PDB file of C-alpha atoms in Angstrom:
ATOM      1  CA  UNK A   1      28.557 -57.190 -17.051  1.00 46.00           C
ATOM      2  CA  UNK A   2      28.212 -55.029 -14.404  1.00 47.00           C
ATOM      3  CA  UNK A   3      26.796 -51.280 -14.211  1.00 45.00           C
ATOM      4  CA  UNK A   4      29.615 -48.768 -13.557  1.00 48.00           C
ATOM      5  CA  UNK A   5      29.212 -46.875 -10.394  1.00 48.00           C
ATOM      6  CA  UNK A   6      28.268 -43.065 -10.781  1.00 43.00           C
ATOM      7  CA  UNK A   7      30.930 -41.213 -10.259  1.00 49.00           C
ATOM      8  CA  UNK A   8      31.367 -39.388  -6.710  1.00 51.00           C
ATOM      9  CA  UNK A   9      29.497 -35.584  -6.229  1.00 47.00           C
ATOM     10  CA  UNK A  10      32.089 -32.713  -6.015  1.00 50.00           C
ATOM     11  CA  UNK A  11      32.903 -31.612  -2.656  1.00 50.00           C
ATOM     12  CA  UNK A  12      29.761 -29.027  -1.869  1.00 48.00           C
ATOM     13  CA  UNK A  13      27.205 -30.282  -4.024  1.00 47.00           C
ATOM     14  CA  UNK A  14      23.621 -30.102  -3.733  1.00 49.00           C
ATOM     15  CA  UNK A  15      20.933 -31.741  -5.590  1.00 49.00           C
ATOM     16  CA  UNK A  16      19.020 -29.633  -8.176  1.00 49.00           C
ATOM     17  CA  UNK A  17      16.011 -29.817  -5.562  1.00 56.00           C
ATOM     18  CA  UNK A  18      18.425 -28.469  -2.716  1.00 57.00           C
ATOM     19  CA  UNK A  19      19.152 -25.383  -4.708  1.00 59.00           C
ATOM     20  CA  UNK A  20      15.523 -24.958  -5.943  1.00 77.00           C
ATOM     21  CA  UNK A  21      14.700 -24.996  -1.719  1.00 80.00           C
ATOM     22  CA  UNK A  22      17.278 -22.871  -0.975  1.00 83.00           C
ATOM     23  CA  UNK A  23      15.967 -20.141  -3.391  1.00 82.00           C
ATOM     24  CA  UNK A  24      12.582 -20.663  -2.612  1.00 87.00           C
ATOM     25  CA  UNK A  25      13.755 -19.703   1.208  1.00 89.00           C
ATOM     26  CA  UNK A  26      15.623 -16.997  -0.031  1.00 89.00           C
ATOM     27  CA  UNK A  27      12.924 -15.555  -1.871  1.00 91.00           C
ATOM     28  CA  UNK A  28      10.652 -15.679   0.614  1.00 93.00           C
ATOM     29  CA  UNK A  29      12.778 -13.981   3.278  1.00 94.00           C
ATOM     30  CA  UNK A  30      13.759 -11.390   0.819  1.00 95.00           C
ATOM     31  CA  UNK A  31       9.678 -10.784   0.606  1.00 95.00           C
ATOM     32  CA  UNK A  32       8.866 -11.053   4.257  1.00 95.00           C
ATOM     33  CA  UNK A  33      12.094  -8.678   4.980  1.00 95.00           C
ATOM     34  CA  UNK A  34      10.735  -6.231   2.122  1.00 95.00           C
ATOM     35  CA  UNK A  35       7.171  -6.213   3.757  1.00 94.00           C
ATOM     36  CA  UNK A  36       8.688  -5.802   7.452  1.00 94.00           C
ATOM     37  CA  UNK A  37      10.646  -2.558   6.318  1.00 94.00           C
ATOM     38  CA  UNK A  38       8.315  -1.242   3.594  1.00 93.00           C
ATOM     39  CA  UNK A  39       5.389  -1.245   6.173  1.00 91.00           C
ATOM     40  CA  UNK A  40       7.085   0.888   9.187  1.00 87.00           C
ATOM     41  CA  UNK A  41       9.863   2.855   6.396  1.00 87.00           C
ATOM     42  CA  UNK A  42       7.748   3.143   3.216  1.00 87.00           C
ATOM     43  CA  UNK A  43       9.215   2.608  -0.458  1.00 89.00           C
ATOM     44  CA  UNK A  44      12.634   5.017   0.481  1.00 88.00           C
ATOM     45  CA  UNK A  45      14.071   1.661   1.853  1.00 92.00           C
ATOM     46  CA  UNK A  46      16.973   1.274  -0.375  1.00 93.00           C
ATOM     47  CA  UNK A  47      17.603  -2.481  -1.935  1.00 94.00           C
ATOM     48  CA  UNK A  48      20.853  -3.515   0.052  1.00 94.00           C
ATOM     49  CA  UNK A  49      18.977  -2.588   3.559  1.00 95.00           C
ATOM     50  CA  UNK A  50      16.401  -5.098   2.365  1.00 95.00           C
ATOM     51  CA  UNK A  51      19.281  -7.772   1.590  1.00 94.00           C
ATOM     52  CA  UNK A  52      20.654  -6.760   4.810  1.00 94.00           C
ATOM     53  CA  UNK A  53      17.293  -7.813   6.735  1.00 94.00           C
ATOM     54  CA  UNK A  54      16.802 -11.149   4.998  1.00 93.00           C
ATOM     55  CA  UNK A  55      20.161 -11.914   5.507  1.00 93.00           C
ATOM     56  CA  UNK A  56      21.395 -12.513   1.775  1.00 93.00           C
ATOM     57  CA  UNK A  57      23.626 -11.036  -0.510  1.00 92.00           C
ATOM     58  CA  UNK A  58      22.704  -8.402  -2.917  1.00 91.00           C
ATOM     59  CA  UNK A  59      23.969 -10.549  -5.726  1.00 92.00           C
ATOM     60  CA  UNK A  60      21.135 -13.070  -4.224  1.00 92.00           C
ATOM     61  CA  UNK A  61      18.594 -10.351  -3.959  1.00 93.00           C
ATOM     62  CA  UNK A  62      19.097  -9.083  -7.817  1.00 91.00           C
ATOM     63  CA  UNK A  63      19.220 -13.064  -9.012  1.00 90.00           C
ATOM     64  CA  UNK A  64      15.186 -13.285  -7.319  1.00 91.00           C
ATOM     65  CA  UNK A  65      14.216  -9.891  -8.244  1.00 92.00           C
ATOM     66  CA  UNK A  66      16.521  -8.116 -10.652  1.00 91.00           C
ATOM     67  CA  UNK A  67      14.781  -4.517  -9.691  1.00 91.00           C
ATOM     68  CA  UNK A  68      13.032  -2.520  -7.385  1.00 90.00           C
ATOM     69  CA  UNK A  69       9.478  -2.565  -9.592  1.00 90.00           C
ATOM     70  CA  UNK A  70       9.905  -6.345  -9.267  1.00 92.00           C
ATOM     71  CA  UNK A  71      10.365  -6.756  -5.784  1.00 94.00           C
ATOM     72  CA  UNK A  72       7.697  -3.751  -4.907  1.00 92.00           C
ATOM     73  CA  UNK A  73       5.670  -5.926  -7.239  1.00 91.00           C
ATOM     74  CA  UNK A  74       5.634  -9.299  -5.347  1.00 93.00           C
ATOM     75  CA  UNK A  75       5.154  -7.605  -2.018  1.00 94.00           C
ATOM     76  CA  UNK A  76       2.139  -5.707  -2.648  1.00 93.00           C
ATOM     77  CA  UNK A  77       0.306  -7.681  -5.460  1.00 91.00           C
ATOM     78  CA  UNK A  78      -2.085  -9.066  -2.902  1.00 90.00           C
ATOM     79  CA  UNK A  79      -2.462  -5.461  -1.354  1.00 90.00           C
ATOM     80  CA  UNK A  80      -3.519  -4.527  -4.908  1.00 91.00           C
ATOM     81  CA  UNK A  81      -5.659  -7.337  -5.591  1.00 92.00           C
ATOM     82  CA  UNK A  82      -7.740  -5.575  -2.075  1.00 92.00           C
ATOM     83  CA  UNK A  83      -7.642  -2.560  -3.739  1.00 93.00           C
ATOM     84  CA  UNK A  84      -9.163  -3.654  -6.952  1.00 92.00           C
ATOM     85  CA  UNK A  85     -11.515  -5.915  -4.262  1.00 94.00           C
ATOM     86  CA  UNK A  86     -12.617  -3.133  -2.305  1.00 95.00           C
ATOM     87  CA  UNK A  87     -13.712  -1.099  -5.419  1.00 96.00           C
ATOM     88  CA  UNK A  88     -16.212  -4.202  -6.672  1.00 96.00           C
ATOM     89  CA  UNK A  89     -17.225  -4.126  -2.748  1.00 96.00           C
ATOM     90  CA  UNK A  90     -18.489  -0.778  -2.887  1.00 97.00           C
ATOM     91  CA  UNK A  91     -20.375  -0.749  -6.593  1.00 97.00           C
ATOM     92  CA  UNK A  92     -22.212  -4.260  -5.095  1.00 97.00           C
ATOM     93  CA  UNK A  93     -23.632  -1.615  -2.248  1.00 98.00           C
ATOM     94  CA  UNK A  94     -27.069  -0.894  -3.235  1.00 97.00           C
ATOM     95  CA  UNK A  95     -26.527   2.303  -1.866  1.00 97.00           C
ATOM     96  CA  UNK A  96     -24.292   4.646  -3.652  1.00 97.00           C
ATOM     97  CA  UNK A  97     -23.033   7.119  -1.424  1.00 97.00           C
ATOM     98  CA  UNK A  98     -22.662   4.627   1.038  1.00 97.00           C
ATOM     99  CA  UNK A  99     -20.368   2.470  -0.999  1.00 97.00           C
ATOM    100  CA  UNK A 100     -18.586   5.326  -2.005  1.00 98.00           C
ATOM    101  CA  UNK A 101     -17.899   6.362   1.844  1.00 97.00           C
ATOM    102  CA  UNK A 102     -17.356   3.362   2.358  1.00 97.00           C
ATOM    103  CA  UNK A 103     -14.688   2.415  -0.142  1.00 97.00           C
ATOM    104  CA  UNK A 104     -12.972   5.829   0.506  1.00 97.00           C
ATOM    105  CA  UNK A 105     -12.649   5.015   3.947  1.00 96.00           C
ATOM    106  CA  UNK A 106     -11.632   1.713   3.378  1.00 96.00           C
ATOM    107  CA  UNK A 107      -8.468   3.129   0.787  1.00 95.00           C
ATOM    108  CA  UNK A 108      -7.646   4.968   3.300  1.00 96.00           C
ATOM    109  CA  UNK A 109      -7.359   2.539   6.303  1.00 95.00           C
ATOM    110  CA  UNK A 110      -5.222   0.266   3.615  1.00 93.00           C
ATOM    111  CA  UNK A 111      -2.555   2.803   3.491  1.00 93.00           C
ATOM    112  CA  UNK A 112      -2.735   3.360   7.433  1.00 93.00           C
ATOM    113  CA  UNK A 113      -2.258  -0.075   7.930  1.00 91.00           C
ATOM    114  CA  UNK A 114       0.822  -0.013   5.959  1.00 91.00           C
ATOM    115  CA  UNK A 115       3.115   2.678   5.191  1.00 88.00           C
ATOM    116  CA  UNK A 116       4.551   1.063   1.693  1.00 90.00           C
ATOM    117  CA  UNK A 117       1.172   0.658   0.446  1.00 91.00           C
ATOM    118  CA  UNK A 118       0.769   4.420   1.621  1.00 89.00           C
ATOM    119  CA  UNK A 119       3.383   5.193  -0.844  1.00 88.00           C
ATOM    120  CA  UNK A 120       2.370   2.738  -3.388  1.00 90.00           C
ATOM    121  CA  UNK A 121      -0.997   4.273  -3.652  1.00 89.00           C
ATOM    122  CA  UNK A 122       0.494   7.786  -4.746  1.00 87.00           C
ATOM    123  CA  UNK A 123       2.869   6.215  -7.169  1.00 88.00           C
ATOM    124  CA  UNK A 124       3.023   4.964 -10.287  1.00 86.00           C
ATOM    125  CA  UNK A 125       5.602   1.989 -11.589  1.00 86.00           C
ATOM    126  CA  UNK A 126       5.657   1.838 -15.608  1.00 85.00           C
ATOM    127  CA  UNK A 127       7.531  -1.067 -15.305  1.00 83.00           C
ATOM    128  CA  UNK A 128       5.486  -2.976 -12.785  1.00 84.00           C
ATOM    129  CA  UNK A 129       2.513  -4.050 -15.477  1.00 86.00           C
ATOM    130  CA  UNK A 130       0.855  -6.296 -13.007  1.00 85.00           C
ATOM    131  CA  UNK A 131       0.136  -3.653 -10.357  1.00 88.00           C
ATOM    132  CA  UNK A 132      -0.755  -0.900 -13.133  1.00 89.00           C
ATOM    133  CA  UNK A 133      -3.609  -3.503 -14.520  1.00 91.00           C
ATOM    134  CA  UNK A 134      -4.967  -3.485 -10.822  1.00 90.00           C
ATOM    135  CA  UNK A 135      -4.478   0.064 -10.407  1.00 91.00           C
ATOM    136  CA  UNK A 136      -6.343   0.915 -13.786  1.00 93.00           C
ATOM    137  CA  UNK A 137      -8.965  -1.954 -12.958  1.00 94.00           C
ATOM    138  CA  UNK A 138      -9.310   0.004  -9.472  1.00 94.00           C
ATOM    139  CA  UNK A 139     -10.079   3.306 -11.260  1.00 94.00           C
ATOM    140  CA  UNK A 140     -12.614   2.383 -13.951  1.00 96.00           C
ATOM    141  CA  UNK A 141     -14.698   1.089 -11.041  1.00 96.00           C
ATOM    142  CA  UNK A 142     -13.778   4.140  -9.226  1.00 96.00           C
ATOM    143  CA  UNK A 143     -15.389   6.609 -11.704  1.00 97.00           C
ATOM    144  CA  UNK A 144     -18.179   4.404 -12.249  1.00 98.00           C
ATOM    145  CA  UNK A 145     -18.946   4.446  -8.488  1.00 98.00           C
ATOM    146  CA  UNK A 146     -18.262   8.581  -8.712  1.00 98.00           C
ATOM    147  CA  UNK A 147     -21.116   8.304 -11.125  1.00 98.00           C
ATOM    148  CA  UNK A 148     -23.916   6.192  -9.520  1.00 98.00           C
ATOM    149  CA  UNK A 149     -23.311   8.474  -6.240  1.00 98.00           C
ATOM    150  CA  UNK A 150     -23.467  11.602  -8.771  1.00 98.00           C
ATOM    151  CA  UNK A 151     -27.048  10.328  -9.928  1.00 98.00           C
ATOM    152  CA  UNK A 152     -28.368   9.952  -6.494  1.00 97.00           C
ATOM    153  CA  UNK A 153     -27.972  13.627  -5.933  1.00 97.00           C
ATOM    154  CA  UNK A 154     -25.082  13.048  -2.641  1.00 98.00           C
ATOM    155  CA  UNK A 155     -21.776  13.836  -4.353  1.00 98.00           C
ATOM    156  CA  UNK A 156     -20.788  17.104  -4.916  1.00 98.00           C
ATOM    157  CA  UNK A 157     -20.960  17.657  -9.405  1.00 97.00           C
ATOM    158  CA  UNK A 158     -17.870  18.808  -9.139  1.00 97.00           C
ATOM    159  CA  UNK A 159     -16.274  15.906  -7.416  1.00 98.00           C
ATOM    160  CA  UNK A 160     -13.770  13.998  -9.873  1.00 97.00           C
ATOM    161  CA  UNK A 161     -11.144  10.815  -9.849  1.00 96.00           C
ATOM    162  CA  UNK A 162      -8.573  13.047  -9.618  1.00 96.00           C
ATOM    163  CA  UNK A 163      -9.831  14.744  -5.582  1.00 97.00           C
ATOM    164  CA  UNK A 164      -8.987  10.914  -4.702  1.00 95.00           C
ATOM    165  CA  UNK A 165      -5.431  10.918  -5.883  1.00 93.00           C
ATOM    166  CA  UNK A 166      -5.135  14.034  -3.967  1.00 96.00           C
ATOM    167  CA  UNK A 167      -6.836  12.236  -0.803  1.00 96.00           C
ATOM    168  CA  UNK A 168      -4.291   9.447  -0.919  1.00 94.00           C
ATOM    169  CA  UNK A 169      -1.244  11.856  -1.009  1.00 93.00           C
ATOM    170  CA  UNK A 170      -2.524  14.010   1.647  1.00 95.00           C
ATOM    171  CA  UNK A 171      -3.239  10.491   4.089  1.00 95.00           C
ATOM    172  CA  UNK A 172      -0.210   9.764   3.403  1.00 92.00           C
ATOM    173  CA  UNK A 173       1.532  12.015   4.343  1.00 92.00           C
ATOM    174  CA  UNK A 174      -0.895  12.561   7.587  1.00 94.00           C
ATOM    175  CA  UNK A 175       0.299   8.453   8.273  1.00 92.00           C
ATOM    176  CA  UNK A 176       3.596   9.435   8.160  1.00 89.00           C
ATOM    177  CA  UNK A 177       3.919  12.336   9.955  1.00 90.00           C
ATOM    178  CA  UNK A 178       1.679  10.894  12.988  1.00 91.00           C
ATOM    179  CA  UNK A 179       1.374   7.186  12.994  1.00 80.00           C
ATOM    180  CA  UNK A 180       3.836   6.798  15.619  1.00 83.00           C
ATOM    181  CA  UNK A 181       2.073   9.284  18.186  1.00 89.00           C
ATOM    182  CA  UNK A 182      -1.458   9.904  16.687  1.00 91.00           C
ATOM    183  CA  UNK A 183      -2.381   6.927  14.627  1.00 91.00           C
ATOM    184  CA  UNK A 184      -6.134   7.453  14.123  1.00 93.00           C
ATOM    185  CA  UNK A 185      -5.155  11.377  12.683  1.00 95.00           C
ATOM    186  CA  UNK A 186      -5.621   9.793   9.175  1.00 96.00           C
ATOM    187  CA  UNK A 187      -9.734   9.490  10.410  1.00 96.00           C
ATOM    188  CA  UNK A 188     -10.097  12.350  11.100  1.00 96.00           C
ATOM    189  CA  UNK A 189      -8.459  13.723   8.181  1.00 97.00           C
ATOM    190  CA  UNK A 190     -10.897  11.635   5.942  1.00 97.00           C
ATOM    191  CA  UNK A 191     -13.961  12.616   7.748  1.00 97.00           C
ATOM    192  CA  UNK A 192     -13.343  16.168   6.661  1.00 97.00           C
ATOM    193  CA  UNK A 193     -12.776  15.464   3.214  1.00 97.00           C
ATOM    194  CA  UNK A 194     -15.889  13.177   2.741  1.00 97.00           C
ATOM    195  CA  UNK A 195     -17.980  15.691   4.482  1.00 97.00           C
ATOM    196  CA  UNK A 196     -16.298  18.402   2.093  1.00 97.00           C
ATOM    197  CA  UNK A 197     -17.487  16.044  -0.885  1.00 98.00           C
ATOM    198  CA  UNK A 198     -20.841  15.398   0.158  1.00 98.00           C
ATOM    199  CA  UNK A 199     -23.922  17.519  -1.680  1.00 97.00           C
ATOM    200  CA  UNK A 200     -26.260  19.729   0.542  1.00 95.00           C
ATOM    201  CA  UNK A 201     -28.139  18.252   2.780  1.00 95.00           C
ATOM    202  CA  UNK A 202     -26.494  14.870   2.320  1.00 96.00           C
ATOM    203  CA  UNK A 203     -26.354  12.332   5.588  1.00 91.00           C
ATOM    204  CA  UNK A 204     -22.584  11.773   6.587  1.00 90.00           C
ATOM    205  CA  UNK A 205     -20.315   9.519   8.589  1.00 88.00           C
ATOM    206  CA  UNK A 206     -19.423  10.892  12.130  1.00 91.00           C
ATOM    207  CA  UNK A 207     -16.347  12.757  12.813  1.00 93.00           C
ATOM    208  CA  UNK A 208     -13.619  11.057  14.391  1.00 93.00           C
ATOM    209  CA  UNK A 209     -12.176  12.794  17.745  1.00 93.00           C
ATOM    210  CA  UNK A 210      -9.045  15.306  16.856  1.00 93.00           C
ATOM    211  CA  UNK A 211      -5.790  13.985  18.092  1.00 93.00           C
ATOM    212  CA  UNK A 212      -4.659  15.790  21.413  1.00 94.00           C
ATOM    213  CA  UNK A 213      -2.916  18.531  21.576  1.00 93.00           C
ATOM    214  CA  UNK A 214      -0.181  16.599  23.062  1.00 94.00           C
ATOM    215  CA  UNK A 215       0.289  14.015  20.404  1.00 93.00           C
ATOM    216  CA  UNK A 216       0.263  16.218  17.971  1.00 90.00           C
ATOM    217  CA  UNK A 217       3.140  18.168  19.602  1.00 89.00           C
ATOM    218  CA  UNK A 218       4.941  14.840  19.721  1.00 90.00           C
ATOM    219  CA  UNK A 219       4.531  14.067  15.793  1.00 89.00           C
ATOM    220  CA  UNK A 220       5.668  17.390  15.405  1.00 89.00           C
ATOM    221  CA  UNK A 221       8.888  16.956  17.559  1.00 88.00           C
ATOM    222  CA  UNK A 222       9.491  13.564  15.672  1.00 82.00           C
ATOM    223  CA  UNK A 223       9.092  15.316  12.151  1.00 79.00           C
ATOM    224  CA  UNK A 224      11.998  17.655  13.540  1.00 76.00           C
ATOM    225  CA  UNK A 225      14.008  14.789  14.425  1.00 68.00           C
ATOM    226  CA  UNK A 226      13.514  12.357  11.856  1.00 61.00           C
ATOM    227  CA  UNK A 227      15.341   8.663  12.083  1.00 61.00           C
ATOM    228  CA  UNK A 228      18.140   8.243   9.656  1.00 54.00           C
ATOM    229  CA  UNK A 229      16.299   6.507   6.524  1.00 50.00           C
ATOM    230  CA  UNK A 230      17.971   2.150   6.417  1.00 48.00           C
TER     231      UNK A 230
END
């Protein structure tokens, strides 16, 4: 006896593997979207311009990441995975100070590199659990690299975790106010702080040059003038 046919798709269907493609692709233009805007806006982006850039819906944006946390999450987990990187970097230094210099500058050209991450870095996200573990990860190395360049007699006593959270909001800020017309401000900015760390007599990095006097005048027109947010 013979097998009965299947019966006939619905008008419109897709096999299970179609949909599971077309999500993926959706996802991944809601990330690349989210990283485009977050890097040049920082985190003030608001969900529906990010839907608006991948060209979804916002019911397709909340069905692959059902809140901000989530979707700040998967865009800067690898970012965080450097920052938890650059820490073991710097305690691998056999000098001390120098991977402490080092790793401060290298924070610091993280968040010039991308405004979000800026932002990131002088947040917190209860929610997000998977960048707090890297964040916490990052500062347990942090005070144990405060320590070993405490012993060698370079850092400042007084110097605690706490002057870097204040360094990251203060770059930050610095990023946003000038990376348009003075984007190397942020150096100079962390060559005075890491000279204003270091112990008597210590050897630091070189200065960077001070931003002219007319790009500075520009950043400060532009922070008059500021572009409606997305």
């Amino acid at each position: 006896m013979p097998t009965p046919a299947a019966p006939p798709d619905p008008p419109g269907h897709q096999p299970s593997t179609g949909l599971r493609a077309d999500a993926e692709r959706n996802r991944e233009s809601i990330l690349a979207a989210a990283r485009r805007l977050y890097a040049t806006e920082g985190l003030g982006v608001s969900m529906a311009s990010v839907a608006r850039e991948a060209g979804v819906g916002k019911a397709t944006l909340s069905r692959r990441f059902a809140t901000r946390e989530a979707l700040i999450t998967a865009v800067f987990s690898d970012r965080m995975d450097g920052y938890a990187m650059a820490v073991t970097g710097a305690l691998a230094d056999p000098d001390p100070w120098h991977g402490f210099t080092g790793y401060i500058q290298a924070v610091c050209a993280m968040q010039a590199a991308d405004r979000g991450f800026a932002d990131v870095l002088t947040m917190t996200f209860p929610a997000a659990k998977a960048l707090e573990d890297r964040r916490t990860e990052a500062y347990d190395g942090f005070v144990e690299l405060i320590a070993r360049a405490k012993a060698t007699g370079h850092l400042r006593e007084d110097f605690t975790p706490e002057d870097l959270v204040i360094l990251l909001m203060a770059n930050a800020g610095v990023i946003a106010a000038t990376g348009d017309d003075a984007p190397d401000t942020w150096r100079r900015l962390v060559g005075h702080m890491l000279r204003s760390y270091a112990a008597p007599g210590t050897a630091i990095p070189p200065l960077a040059h001070a931003p002219t006097p007319t790009t500075l005048y520009r950043a400060m027109i532009r922070l008059g003038h500021p572009r409606p947010r997305s």
